[in-house]
Amino acid sequence: MVAVIPDEDPSLEPAVHIHSHDERVIPYEIMRWFMEQVAEQVERCRLAFEQGAPEAVE
């Protein structure tokens, strides 16, 4: 599972990609934790973009 957070353009929406050849079950708590991490990264990227330093976000 990968979160793609477009830090070059804050108007683009983040996306979650799940790469698998077969069905996977992701427990709710894991998905919730992952999405909290994604939300925090989105905020950092958008803040850095607003401050004019998108390359500073890792």
PDB file of C-alpha atoms in Angstrom:
ATOM      1  CA  MET A   1       0.000   0.000   0.000  1.00  0.00           C
ATOM      2  CA  VAL A   2       1.381   3.360  -1.020  1.00  0.00           C
ATOM      3  CA  ALA A   3       0.056   6.847  -0.447  1.00  0.00           C
ATOM      4  CA  VAL A   4       0.780   9.291  -3.250  1.00  0.00           C
ATOM      5  CA  ILE A   5       0.756  12.837  -1.940  1.00  0.00           C
ATOM      6  CA  PRO A   6       1.274  15.387  -4.724  1.00  0.00           C
ATOM      7  CA  ASP A   7       3.459  18.009  -3.047  1.00  0.00           C
ATOM      8  CA  GLU A   8       4.050  19.925  -6.294  1.00  0.00           C
ATOM      9  CA  ASP A   9       0.401  21.020  -6.579  1.00  0.00           C
ATOM     10  CA  PRO A  10      -1.826  21.268  -3.487  1.00  0.00           C
ATOM     11  CA  SER A  11      -4.961  21.281  -5.648  1.00  0.00           C
ATOM     12  CA  LEU A  12      -4.317  17.632  -6.579  1.00  0.00           C
ATOM     13  CA  GLU A  13      -5.893  15.098  -4.234  1.00  0.00           C
ATOM     14  CA  PRO A  14      -3.837  12.409  -2.474  1.00  0.00           C
ATOM     15  CA  ALA A  15      -4.419   8.824  -3.606  1.00  0.00           C
ATOM     16  CA  VAL A  16      -3.868   5.404  -2.053  1.00  0.00           C
ATOM     17  CA  HIS A  17      -2.588   2.623  -4.295  1.00  0.00           C
ATOM     18  CA  ILE A  18      -2.869  -1.015  -3.269  1.00  0.00           C
ATOM     19  CA  HIS A  19      -0.603  -3.272  -5.303  1.00  0.00           C
ATOM     20  CA  SER A  20      -1.396  -6.966  -5.096  1.00  0.00           C
ATOM     21  CA  HIS A  21      -1.848  -9.995  -7.310  1.00  0.00           C
ATOM     22  CA  ASP A  22      -4.352 -11.519  -4.935  1.00  0.00           C
ATOM     23  CA  GLU A  23      -6.899 -10.364  -2.401  1.00  0.00           C
ATOM     24  CA  ARG A  24      -5.559  -8.877   0.817  1.00  0.00           C
ATOM     25  CA  VAL A  25      -7.404  -8.095   4.019  1.00  0.00           C
ATOM     26  CA  ILE A  26      -6.257  -4.933   5.755  1.00  0.00           C
ATOM     27  CA  PRO A  27      -7.440  -4.632   9.357  1.00  0.00           C
ATOM     28  CA  TYR A  28      -9.401  -1.471  10.073  1.00  0.00           C
ATOM     29  CA  GLU A  29      -6.965  -0.254  12.744  1.00  0.00           C
ATOM     30  CA  ILE A  30      -4.034  -0.582  10.319  1.00  0.00           C
ATOM     31  CA  MET A  31      -5.890   1.315   7.595  1.00  0.00           C
ATOM     32  CA  ARG A  32      -6.938   3.976  10.092  1.00  0.00           C
ATOM     33  CA  TRP A  33      -3.336   4.398  11.311  1.00  0.00           C
ATOM     34  CA  PHE A  34      -2.090   4.560   7.722  1.00  0.00           C
ATOM     35  CA  MET A  35      -4.659   7.186   6.761  1.00  0.00           C
ATOM     36  CA  GLU A  36      -3.736   9.290   9.815  1.00  0.00           C
ATOM     37  CA  GLN A  37      -0.114   9.202   8.635  1.00  0.00           C
ATOM     38  CA  VAL A  38      -1.233  10.206   5.145  1.00  0.00           C
ATOM     39  CA  ALA A  39      -3.316  13.103   6.501  1.00  0.00           C
ATOM     40  CA  GLU A  40      -0.328  14.392   8.480  1.00  0.00           C
ATOM     41  CA  GLN A  41       1.908  14.202   5.398  1.00  0.00           C
ATOM     42  CA  VAL A  42      -0.700  16.014   3.291  1.00  0.00           C
ATOM     43  CA  GLU A  43      -0.788  18.835   5.832  1.00  0.00           C
ATOM     44  CA  ARG A  44       3.024  19.081   5.897  1.00  0.00           C
ATOM     45  CA  CYS A  45       3.192  19.162   2.078  1.00  0.00           C
ATOM     46  CA  ARG A  46       0.489  21.776   1.740  1.00  0.00           C
ATOM     47  CA  LEU A  47       2.043  23.952   4.430  1.00  0.00           C
ATOM     48  CA  ALA A  48       5.483  23.705   2.794  1.00  0.00           C
ATOM     49  CA  PHE A  49       3.959  24.563  -0.583  1.00  0.00           C
ATOM     50  CA  GLU A  50       2.254  27.624   0.877  1.00  0.00           C
ATOM     51  CA  GLN A  51       5.577  28.702   2.392  1.00  0.00           C
ATOM     52  CA  GLY A  52       7.289  28.250  -0.980  1.00  0.00           C
ATOM     53  CA  ALA A  53       9.469  25.282  -0.026  1.00  0.00           C
ATOM     54  CA  PRO A  54       7.848  22.052  -1.361  1.00  0.00           C
ATOM     55  CA  GLU A  55      11.287  20.424  -1.720  1.00  0.00           C
ATOM     56  CA  ALA A  56      11.699  20.649   2.071  1.00  0.00           C
ATOM     57  CA  VAL A  57       9.021  17.996   2.686  1.00  0.00           C
ATOM     58  CA  GLU A  58      10.146  14.392   2.912  1.00  0.00           C
TER      59      GLU A  58
END
